[in-house]
XYZ file of C-alpha atoms in Angstrom:
689
model
C 132.216 121.960 -56.554
C 133.786 119.368 -54.315
C 131.968 116.198 -53.501
C 130.032 116.010 -50.261
C 131.080 113.228 -47.930
C 128.310 110.800 -46.867
C 127.114 111.675 -43.384
C 125.328 109.462 -40.891
C 122.745 111.004 -38.550
C 123.889 111.809 -35.018
C 120.900 109.864 -33.608
C 120.482 112.305 -30.727
C 117.580 114.435 -31.964
C 114.828 111.816 -31.770
C 112.390 111.083 -28.944
C 114.977 108.658 -27.501
C 118.717 108.712 -28.272
C 119.587 105.860 -30.603
C 123.339 106.509 -30.793
C 124.115 103.885 -28.148
C 122.528 101.173 -30.291
C 124.825 102.039 -33.180
C 127.859 102.323 -30.888
C 127.178 98.910 -29.350
C 126.844 97.240 -32.768
C 130.041 98.911 -34.009
C 131.952 97.779 -30.920
C 130.805 94.203 -31.439
C 131.932 94.350 -35.084
C 135.377 95.600 -34.045
C 135.642 92.857 -31.417
C 134.870 90.240 -34.065
C 137.589 91.567 -36.357
C 140.089 91.801 -33.482
C 139.363 88.228 -32.400
C 142.079 87.160 -34.863
C 145.556 88.576 -34.660
C 147.674 89.839 -37.508
C 146.591 90.198 -41.096
C 143.223 88.685 -41.915
C 140.639 88.431 -44.689
C 136.969 89.309 -44.251
C 134.250 87.782 -46.447
C 130.881 89.541 -46.080
C 127.394 88.451 -47.000
C 126.265 91.100 -49.552
C 122.877 91.244 -47.790
C 124.434 92.837 -44.683
C 127.051 95.087 -46.294
C 124.571 97.967 -46.514
C 123.609 97.518 -42.858
C 127.271 97.679 -41.824
C 127.623 100.984 -43.671
C 125.045 102.399 -41.247
C 127.457 101.722 -38.385
C 130.324 103.781 -39.803
C 130.469 105.783 -43.033
C 134.231 105.070 -43.244
C 133.869 101.313 -42.915
C 136.780 100.436 -45.231
C 139.160 102.619 -43.242
C 137.905 101.066 -39.998
C 138.620 97.566 -41.290
C 142.089 98.573 -42.458
C 142.923 99.961 -39.028
C 142.066 96.609 -37.464
C 144.102 94.401 -39.770
C 141.714 93.551 -42.598
C 143.937 93.369 -45.690
C 141.375 91.634 -47.918
C 137.660 92.540 -48.019
C 135.542 90.248 -50.203
C 131.893 89.359 -50.684
C 130.417 85.915 -50.353
C 129.654 84.330 -53.715
C 130.004 80.956 -55.402
C 133.701 81.385 -56.108
C 136.610 79.220 -55.009
C 138.996 80.846 -52.557
C 141.870 80.267 -55.004
C 139.941 81.752 -57.941
C 141.320 84.812 -59.709
C 138.167 86.750 -58.810
C 139.187 86.663 -55.156
C 142.914 87.023 -55.882
C 143.058 89.674 -58.592
C 145.015 91.997 -56.299
C 147.608 91.609 -53.583
C 147.683 90.147 -51.033
C 146.415 86.771 -52.194
C 144.199 84.675 -49.966
C 146.852 81.950 -49.966
C 149.096 84.340 -48.032
C 146.475 85.008 -45.323
C 145.813 82.471 -42.594
C 142.681 83.800 -40.754
C 139.528 84.093 -42.857
C 136.463 85.614 -41.162
C 132.955 85.170 -42.557
C 130.069 87.421 -41.479
C 126.790 86.237 -42.988
C 123.094 85.876 -42.267
C 122.116 82.516 -40.793
C 120.459 81.083 -43.903
C 120.760 77.641 -45.457
C 122.068 79.149 -48.696
C 124.899 80.955 -46.924
C 125.798 77.866 -44.881
C 125.979 75.724 -48.020
C 128.049 78.355 -49.822
C 130.561 78.707 -46.976
C 130.869 74.918 -46.684
C 131.432 74.676 -50.446
C 134.278 77.200 -50.329
C 135.944 75.455 -47.381
C 135.651 72.003 -48.983
C 137.078 73.218 -52.297
C 139.921 74.928 -50.478
C 140.617 71.663 -48.665
C 140.646 69.711 -51.957
C 143.040 72.209 -53.506
C 145.394 71.831 -50.543
C 145.222 68.028 -50.528
C 146.132 67.830 -54.231
C 149.714 68.674 -53.301
C 149.743 66.877 -49.955
C 151.934 63.984 -51.136
C 154.513 66.378 -52.477
C 154.387 68.519 -49.328
C 154.656 65.436 -47.086
C 157.812 64.369 -48.888
C 159.194 67.864 -48.468
C 158.641 67.760 -44.719
C 160.398 64.353 -44.504
C 163.403 65.676 -46.409
C 163.634 68.781 -44.198
C 163.431 66.689 -41.042
C 166.027 64.146 -42.260
C 168.403 66.404 -44.181
C 171.463 64.165 -43.679
C 169.699 61.075 -45.006
C 168.237 63.166 -47.831
C 171.690 64.442 -48.775
C 172.989 60.889 -48.943
C 170.021 59.932 -51.078
C 170.541 62.882 -53.408
C 174.221 62.066 -53.785
C 173.349 58.495 -54.632
C 170.797 59.733 -57.132
C 173.507 61.592 -59.052
C 175.562 58.380 -59.428
C 172.538 56.484 -60.665
C 172.128 54.332 -57.555
C 168.785 55.825 -56.498
C 167.026 52.630 -55.503
C 169.867 51.018 -53.544
C 170.821 54.171 -51.612
C 167.255 55.049 -50.804
C 166.673 51.620 -49.296
C 169.278 52.433 -46.631
C 168.185 55.961 -45.651
C 164.435 56.253 -46.356
C 161.349 54.336 -45.329
C 159.731 52.257 -48.024
C 156.690 54.573 -48.209
C 158.941 57.610 -48.588
C 160.780 55.905 -51.465
C 157.570 55.518 -53.435
C 156.571 59.140 -52.704
C 159.972 60.545 -53.560
C 160.432 58.564 -56.737
C 157.018 59.664 -57.973
C 157.214 63.359 -57.065
C 160.829 64.560 -56.935
C 162.485 66.300 -59.905
C 165.594 64.858 -61.464
C 168.066 67.550 -60.366
C 169.132 66.746 -56.753
C 170.082 70.264 -55.497
C 166.934 71.817 -56.933
C 165.020 68.831 -55.612
C 165.704 69.623 -51.971
C 165.008 73.337 -52.409
C 161.657 72.697 -54.070
C 160.590 70.278 -51.380
C 161.531 72.780 -48.691
C 159.539 75.500 -50.502
C 156.554 73.179 -50.993
C 156.466 72.263 -47.330
C 156.598 75.919 -46.284
C 153.866 76.942 -48.707
C 151.751 74.001 -47.585
C 151.837 75.312 -44.028
C 150.888 78.821 -45.196
C 147.900 77.493 -47.143
C 146.173 76.170 -44.019
C 143.412 78.682 -43.244
C 141.691 79.322 -39.949
C 137.987 79.764 -40.664
C 135.677 81.773 -38.425
C 131.975 82.282 -39.158
C 129.826 84.833 -37.322
C 126.127 84.398 -37.976
C 123.796 87.422 -38.147
C 121.784 88.037 -36.041
C 121.986 84.597 -34.377
C 123.037 81.101 -35.317
C 120.430 78.412 -35.915
C 120.250 74.649 -35.657
C 119.641 74.464 -39.412
C 122.977 76.061 -40.359
C 124.802 73.871 -37.823
C 123.240 70.814 -39.445
C 124.346 71.934 -42.905
C 127.950 72.355 -41.785
C 127.872 68.915 -40.159
C 126.440 67.229 -43.254
C 129.014 68.925 -45.471
C 131.812 67.688 -43.217
C 133.289 71.091 -42.320
C 131.808 71.591 -38.852
C 135.105 70.824 -37.148
C 137.039 73.200 -39.414
C 135.015 76.281 -38.483
C 135.008 78.407 -35.352
C 131.498 79.838 -35.011
C 130.026 82.829 -33.209
C 127.194 85.350 -33.367
C 127.004 88.959 -34.467
C 123.780 90.334 -32.960
C 123.227 92.927 -35.669
C 119.470 93.187 -35.256
C 118.289 96.759 -34.645
C 119.846 99.163 -37.177
C 119.206 102.911 -36.660
C 118.570 104.504 -40.050
C 117.598 107.922 -38.729
C 116.872 109.767 -35.501
C 113.512 108.022 -35.176
C 113.666 105.077 -37.585
C 114.942 101.594 -36.756
C 115.127 98.535 -38.988
C 115.893 94.832 -38.747
C 116.875 94.819 -42.451
C 115.144 91.487 -43.142
C 114.276 91.963 -46.791
C 112.555 88.572 -47.183
C 110.683 88.459 -43.871
C 107.230 88.806 -45.451
C 107.935 86.004 -47.889
C 109.434 83.806 -45.151
C 106.432 84.175 -42.850
C 103.547 84.192 -45.335
C 104.814 81.945 -48.110
C 107.347 79.618 -46.478
C 105.905 79.479 -42.964
C 109.265 80.435 -41.427
C 108.613 82.379 -38.215
C 112.261 83.224 -37.508
C 111.678 86.938 -38.360
C 109.021 87.087 -35.645
C 111.486 85.696 -33.110
C 114.116 88.249 -34.204
C 111.553 91.034 -33.780
C 110.668 89.842 -30.275
C 114.371 89.738 -29.357
C 114.763 93.283 -30.683
C 111.799 94.484 -28.593
C 113.329 92.898 -25.504
C 116.667 94.534 -26.310
C 115.015 97.952 -26.592
C 113.383 97.449 -23.202
C 116.752 96.534 -21.689
C 118.203 99.801 -23.018
C 115.277 102.232 -22.647
C 113.223 100.614 -19.923
C 110.008 98.662 -19.708
C 107.287 99.504 -22.261
C 104.128 99.756 -20.113
C 101.520 99.240 -22.825
C 101.435 96.856 -25.801
C 98.791 97.176 -28.520
C 98.545 95.253 -31.742
C 96.479 93.698 -34.491
C 97.079 90.647 -36.649
C 98.290 87.062 -36.195
C 101.978 87.916 -36.523
C 101.607 90.812 -34.072
C 100.031 88.512 -31.472
C 102.854 85.990 -31.974
C 105.515 88.674 -31.462
C 103.840 89.844 -28.255
C 103.668 86.302 -26.879
C 107.317 85.573 -27.746
C 108.429 88.876 -26.212
C 106.638 88.126 -22.930
C 108.059 84.593 -22.873
C 111.611 85.844 -23.436
C 111.168 88.485 -20.750
C 110.073 85.829 -18.264
C 113.015 83.599 -19.167
C 115.492 86.483 -18.897
C 114.018 89.112 -16.543
C 114.864 92.732 -17.193
C 117.416 94.355 -14.896
C 115.839 96.191 -11.984
C 116.942 99.570 -13.350
C 115.407 98.855 -16.767
C 112.171 97.544 -15.274
C 111.745 100.746 -13.248
C 112.567 103.044 -16.197
C 110.153 104.151 -18.913
C 111.460 106.014 -21.984
C 108.984 104.458 -24.429
C 105.400 104.595 -23.187
C 103.586 102.454 -25.725
C 104.286 99.974 -28.524
C 101.793 99.477 -31.354
C 102.497 96.278 -33.292
C 100.785 95.870 -36.667
C 100.871 92.957 -39.073
C 101.389 93.816 -42.738
C 98.689 91.297 -43.611
C 95.990 93.606 -42.251
C 96.911 96.218 -44.867
C 98.307 94.824 -48.110
C 96.660 97.595 -50.134
C 98.954 100.470 -49.146
C 102.266 98.990 -50.427
C 100.627 98.353 -53.814
C 99.762 102.024 -54.401
C 102.239 104.376 -56.049
C 103.808 106.787 -53.574
C 103.888 110.468 -54.504
C 106.059 111.899 -51.726
C 109.577 112.949 -52.674
C 111.204 110.169 -50.674
C 108.626 107.623 -51.788
C 109.185 108.411 -55.464
C 112.957 108.144 -55.067
C 112.380 104.652 -53.705
C 109.885 103.778 -56.452
C 112.135 104.930 -59.298
C 115.742 104.765 -58.102
C 115.465 102.433 -55.111
C 116.508 103.146 -51.521
C 118.402 100.287 -49.910
C 119.690 100.272 -46.334
C 119.060 104.010 -45.981
C 121.151 104.936 -49.027
C 120.618 105.463 -52.731
C 122.841 105.422 -55.814
C 122.768 108.428 -58.108
C 124.793 110.103 -60.847
C 126.348 113.398 -59.695
C 126.232 116.351 -62.005
C 129.407 117.783 -63.529
C 129.217 120.649 -61.064
C 129.513 118.296 -58.112
C 131.976 115.892 -59.691
C 134.295 118.569 -61.040
C 136.082 119.170 -57.753
C 137.432 115.673 -57.464
C 136.985 112.459 -59.400
C 135.469 111.949 -62.818
C 132.181 113.749 -63.437
C 129.151 111.581 -63.919
C 130.537 108.616 -61.988
C 127.804 106.860 -59.931
C 127.922 107.606 -56.232
C 126.072 106.521 -53.104
C 124.580 108.888 -50.565
C 122.855 108.352 -47.211
C 119.343 109.776 -47.028
C 118.586 110.983 -43.523
C 117.803 114.054 -41.461
C 121.442 115.205 -41.380
C 120.647 116.919 -44.696
C 118.420 119.907 -43.803
C 116.934 120.149 -47.311
C 116.116 116.455 -47.482
C 114.622 116.631 -44.003
C 112.317 119.380 -45.236
C 111.351 117.740 -48.542
C 111.254 114.000 -47.843
C 107.638 113.726 -46.646
C 106.109 116.349 -48.944
C 104.195 115.511 -52.130
C 106.485 115.744 -55.117
C 104.726 118.680 -56.744
C 105.330 120.778 -53.608
C 108.938 119.607 -53.395
C 109.629 120.585 -57.015
C 108.219 124.073 -56.438
C 110.402 124.629 -53.375
C 113.487 123.247 -55.106
C 112.973 125.667 -57.971
C 112.528 128.550 -55.534
C 115.712 127.657 -53.634
C 117.597 127.385 -56.928
C 116.376 130.816 -58.042
C 117.388 132.352 -54.711
C 120.850 130.764 -54.915
C 121.330 131.978 -58.499
C 120.245 135.498 -57.542
C 122.612 135.566 -54.572
C 125.486 134.371 -56.770
C 124.909 137.100 -59.372
C 124.978 139.753 -56.621
C 128.377 138.721 -55.247
C 130.098 141.673 -56.912
C 128.109 144.188 -54.874
C 128.608 142.506 -51.486
C 131.055 143.683 -48.835
C 133.540 141.436 -47.031
C 131.211 140.384 -44.206
C 128.507 139.416 -46.689
C 131.036 137.398 -48.709
C 132.056 135.507 -45.558
C 128.415 134.707 -44.897
C 128.026 133.437 -48.463
C 131.115 131.216 -48.159
C 129.814 129.716 -44.900
C 126.625 128.770 -46.739
C 128.425 126.899 -49.542
C 128.034 123.449 -47.900
C 124.271 123.914 -47.989
C 124.510 124.716 -51.692
C 126.336 121.418 -52.194
C 123.501 119.589 -50.451
C 120.944 121.428 -52.585
C 122.899 120.528 -55.722
C 122.961 116.850 -54.729
C 119.247 116.904 -53.976
C 118.599 118.299 -57.437
C 120.536 115.368 -58.926
C 118.342 112.947 -56.975
C 115.235 114.685 -58.311
C 116.242 114.416 -61.988
C 115.150 110.772 -62.614
C 111.997 111.386 -60.576
C 111.106 114.441 -62.663
C 111.591 112.499 -65.905
C 109.059 109.863 -64.799
C 106.525 112.253 -63.254
C 106.236 114.343 -66.407
C 105.120 111.320 -68.456
C 101.407 110.885 -69.059
C 101.639 107.161 -68.324
C 102.545 107.956 -64.701
C 99.392 110.035 -64.206
C 97.262 107.421 -65.983
C 98.532 104.861 -63.506
C 97.637 107.099 -60.537
C 94.136 107.620 -61.914
C 93.633 103.881 -62.429
C 94.722 103.167 -58.855
C 92.263 105.721 -57.491
C 89.445 104.246 -59.572
C 90.213 100.775 -58.223
C 90.223 102.021 -54.623
C 86.927 103.871 -55.097
C 85.305 100.788 -56.631
C 84.627 102.344 -60.015
C 84.369 100.383 -63.247
C 86.678 97.382 -62.790
C 86.385 96.547 -66.486
C 88.235 99.735 -67.370
C 91.016 98.892 -64.901
C 91.358 95.399 -66.395
C 91.633 96.870 -69.885
C 94.301 99.283 -68.673
C 96.355 96.427 -67.194
C 95.978 94.413 -70.403
C 97.264 97.392 -72.366
C 100.315 97.596 -70.098
C 101.077 93.927 -70.693
C 100.757 94.287 -74.456
C 103.145 97.260 -74.394
C 105.686 95.338 -72.310
C 105.462 97.531 -69.219
C 107.557 96.817 -66.145
C 106.730 93.461 -64.566
C 106.320 94.834 -61.033
C 103.978 97.604 -62.198
C 101.635 95.032 -63.743
C 101.818 92.719 -60.719
C 101.076 95.556 -58.304
C 97.995 96.580 -60.267
C 96.747 92.990 -60.502
C 97.206 92.508 -56.757
C 95.520 95.856 -56.091
C 92.460 94.803 -58.110
C 92.425 91.495 -56.235
C 92.679 93.153 -52.813
C 90.227 96.009 -53.350
C 87.634 94.103 -55.389
C 87.608 90.792 -53.533
C 89.629 89.061 -56.248
C 90.123 89.319 -59.996
C 86.843 89.355 -61.969
C 86.030 85.722 -62.654
C 85.504 86.196 -66.376
C 88.903 87.907 -66.746
C 91.006 85.839 -64.328
C 92.059 83.149 -66.817
C 92.631 85.578 -69.694
C 94.750 87.875 -67.531
C 96.821 84.912 -66.401
C 97.384 83.675 -69.966
C 98.210 87.127 -71.310
C 100.650 87.752 -68.466
C 102.523 84.511 -69.168
C 102.550 85.216 -72.899
C 103.941 88.719 -72.328
C 106.563 87.982 -69.653
C 107.347 84.305 -70.111
C 106.033 81.046 -68.722
C 108.838 80.981 -66.164
C 106.628 83.366 -64.188
C 104.029 80.657 -63.665
C 105.758 80.056 -60.336
C 105.540 83.789 -59.589
C 101.765 83.782 -60.000
C 101.510 80.625 -57.933
C 103.445 82.233 -55.077
C 101.233 85.315 -55.129
C 98.140 83.126 -55.009
C 99.503 81.121 -52.075
C 100.281 84.370 -50.246
C 96.685 85.532 -50.783
C 97.703 88.577 -52.819
C 96.266 87.350 -56.126
C 93.119 85.262 -56.475
C 89.936 85.110 -58.565
C 86.622 86.240 -57.153
C 84.590 83.586 -55.381
C 80.970 83.638 -54.160
C 82.148 82.052 -50.898
C 84.554 84.896 -50.096
C 83.089 88.261 -49.148
C 84.779 91.468 -50.257
C 85.281 93.341 -46.973
C 87.319 96.263 -48.327
C 84.283 98.533 -49.066
C 83.088 98.139 -45.460
C 86.556 98.849 -44.090
C 86.956 101.808 -46.439
C 83.713 103.361 -45.202
C 84.197 102.661 -41.485
C 87.748 104.041 -41.330
C 87.239 106.818 -43.913
C 90.108 105.653 -46.087
C 89.021 107.832 -49.006
C 88.939 111.596 -48.498
C 87.955 113.919 -51.389
C 91.016 115.694 -52.740
C 89.910 119.181 -53.813
C 93.466 120.498 -54.183
C 93.037 123.039 -51.390
C 96.101 121.649 -49.596
C 98.383 122.893 -52.354
C 98.814 126.258 -50.656
C 97.862 125.346 -47.090
C 98.955 122.934 -44.396
C 97.320 119.521 -44.983
C 95.167 118.234 -42.137
C 94.964 114.545 -43.048
C 97.360 111.784 -44.073
C 95.257 111.174 -47.201
C 96.964 114.240 -48.671
C 100.073 112.095 -49.242
C 98.169 109.599 -51.411
C 95.945 112.008 -53.363
C 92.873 111.169 -51.307
C 93.691 107.733 -49.856
C 94.545 107.306 -46.171
C 96.612 104.175 -45.435
C 94.715 101.646 -43.352
C 97.712 101.101 -41.070
C 97.900 104.809 -40.219
C 94.164 105.003 -39.570
C 94.546 102.196 -37.026
C 97.366 104.089 -35.313
C 95.269 107.257 -35.206
C 92.328 105.457 -33.585
C 94.626 103.677 -31.126
C 96.039 107.011 -29.943
C 92.892 109.123 -29.986
C 90.097 106.986 -28.584
C 91.125 103.362 -28.646
C 89.950 100.613 -30.970
C 86.632 100.070 -29.249
C 84.897 102.526 -31.576
C 85.993 100.620 -34.689
C 85.406 97.083 -33.404
C 83.244 96.191 -36.407
C 85.895 97.293 -38.901
C 88.586 95.390 -36.984
C 86.497 92.227 -37.228
C 86.958 92.300 -41.014
C 90.762 92.240 -40.653
C 92.728 89.009 -40.088
C 93.863 88.057 -36.609
C 92.875 89.251 -33.171
C 93.703 92.580 -31.531
C 95.223 92.961 -28.081
C 95.797 95.764 -25.585
C 97.781 94.788 -22.497
C 99.895 96.348 -19.757
C 103.284 95.431 -18.345
C 103.447 96.633 -14.733
C 105.562 96.013 -11.642
C 103.987 94.170 -8.747
C 104.876 94.974 -5.088
C 107.736 92.443 -5.223
C 109.321 94.223 -8.183
C 108.426 91.565 -10.757
C 106.907 92.448 -14.130
C 103.390 91.109 -14.566
C 100.981 91.284 -17.510
C 97.347 92.245 -17.367
C 94.752 93.501 -19.902
C 94.356 97.233 -20.341
C 91.100 98.643 -19.024
C 90.392 102.312 -19.777
C 89.152 104.493 -16.954
C 85.433 105.320 -17.083
C 84.745 108.168 -19.472
C 88.150 108.066 -21.191
C 87.403 105.278 -23.714
C 91.083 104.445 -23.894
C 92.192 107.908 -24.925
C 95.755 108.991 -24.336
C 96.557 111.165 -21.361
C 97.343 114.842 -21.486
C 101.087 114.219 -21.299
C 103.012 113.536 -24.497
C 103.925 109.925 -25.177
C 106.785 108.293 -26.985
C 105.172 105.639 -29.147
C 107.003 102.750 -30.801
C 105.306 101.708 -34.041
C 106.307 98.184 -35.051
C 105.409 97.164 -38.616
C 105.800 93.445 -39.229
C 106.385 92.729 -42.895
C 107.612 96.064 -44.211
C 106.539 99.679 -44.400
C 106.417 102.261 -47.170
C 108.280 105.548 -46.931
C 104.977 107.408 -47.025
C 103.821 105.509 -43.952
C 107.126 106.312 -42.252
C 106.509 109.983 -42.966
C 103.061 110.097 -41.366
C 104.244 111.422 -37.986
C 103.534 115.161 -38.539
C 99.820 114.390 -38.919
C 99.538 112.028 -35.949
C 101.708 114.214 -33.723
C 99.557 117.264 -34.454
C 96.341 115.490 -33.532
C 97.448 113.495 -30.487
C 100.342 115.427 -28.910
C 102.604 112.366 -29.049
C 106.240 111.972 -29.957
C 107.106 109.058 -32.212
C 109.769 106.469 -32.726
C 108.976 104.305 -35.713
C 110.355 100.794 -35.595
C 110.406 99.212 -39.029
C 111.118 95.515 -39.391
C 112.060 95.518 -43.042
C 114.070 97.679 -45.378
C 111.797 96.970 -48.383
C 109.795 100.122 -47.691
C 108.161 100.257 -51.081
C 106.453 97.270 -52.750
C 106.978 95.164 -49.638
C 103.853 93.152 -50.354
C 104.991 92.113 -53.850
C 108.749 92.194 -54.236
C 109.428 90.059 -51.190
C 107.102 87.347 -52.528
C 108.066 87.418 -56.196
C 110.986 84.955 -56.501
C 114.260 85.921 -58.126
C 114.127 84.716 -61.712
């Protein structure tokens, strides 16, 4: 079978059309590339390369059409290094060099380092090049000098035709053969002019004072033309948006950097400029309150256009802070999409996999790793992505049996039936690819250790014997289990039990360092500072049991949903309902007034405000007050709700919309700040070792 070409979603089937966001970002990218004429080189920050792929599946061809002859990735490599110049054309032959990178201190230092080293390499031959330019400009005097050099009267002849400084330069640098001498100087001067690069840096999503300061301190500020590439909101699917800030949780919680909150507020303002004013803002958590305040401040500084202020495509925005629910990202996902992320890893809406020989046989070598976009453009993936894996595997097997049966009956089909079969071949290719994605998941799910881990997680959530959970984690460390698996379980015990048991805290710490190395002492310290890992203390109350009871986070799983439509989100976690989704359900059904006590146990304040137009046409803010007897319930008309998760979201949480939509008659757009959908509470805090 031939390979299937990666396909991006059309972005027209969601509650609001998102195609214009992608088109605007693509146009800005093309304008950046076209800002320099002729052949040019593009150096990309690897952190944004996946986001750019979401703008156009044929990105390499797009760059080639607009004059990019060299596409490289930013790394600590000199511009004249063989790594960057292993193929033609060489960077020395290209004058404009365009950088597109996130506005971080590391990227600014790296770009400055490359420019400074390129400058040093050019200046090493400056004396020789300067002499070459003098000889080209004064060819008659140079000819006289060269003639005198042949007769051995170099010093006396040069005194008459060359300045004293040029004599010293020429005598030190010029070869002994006069005719070759002039040619080499001419060539050196020409190559010296070609080696002068024009540097342009476009910061994503905006520049910052910090990166400007770095360039100034490194002495390259005047050598760089700077601009912005406002690549903030990335559509990943018909109803999923992302800011692709993989370290936002770490930046805010651990480093105290609130830049991600500002970027989120700017994105919310941008969405209101495109789709109209969002009348109602709800939220919970300190970061959520900060985003709301920044959004209102930006709106007052730059008022919405009159048309946007009078339009309403999105009726409500619910902003939630990841800090109010750090438990959910620590639990193993069991949906098909969630397990692909847990085992293979989904980055920027795509995943790498190894095609089978059937798929690779049509073109290219079989078994070569490939990358595929995971979105609703694939009808099978759209059907399977949010289902528990055991249901997905059953349906995949049934589809495979049906396809095999239809193939064996080809000999008895007439011409019209054969045409119908041929038209359905593309779907068979998609089914074949989906089966390849399921292979590594199936290998992990069939292991007993996977089910033991699920059972341990459920016991921790239900508050059963913590001693048994501690012994299980110790066994994993002794067997050398994956580092992140152990950390997630330790953080889960800490979050659900009010901290690690005091008598085991020190021993668990020592055993962890002995098993994985003392370099991870900093890892444990970071988790403690972020509040994800701490010992139990009599001064700190464990509020999770009260929250669990008030919001009904645990629902008995009797297995009846296996052959019937599930009625609760807890079905996707084998009996656990994510706290974040429970808050969304209460916000849409009856408001948060009924769960005020449970909300008091969560960090930060909650808010519920309106953005309305006054008689003069200006947008004003006022608190939301439900009509008597409604208790804040949603109206009878369907709403388009924007769910904003600050600090990351799991794929299982993204896939909750069938349950909420069925119980509240609302359409959904889910706005996700981060792309670290799984493990967002741990992997964004654990430093790179």
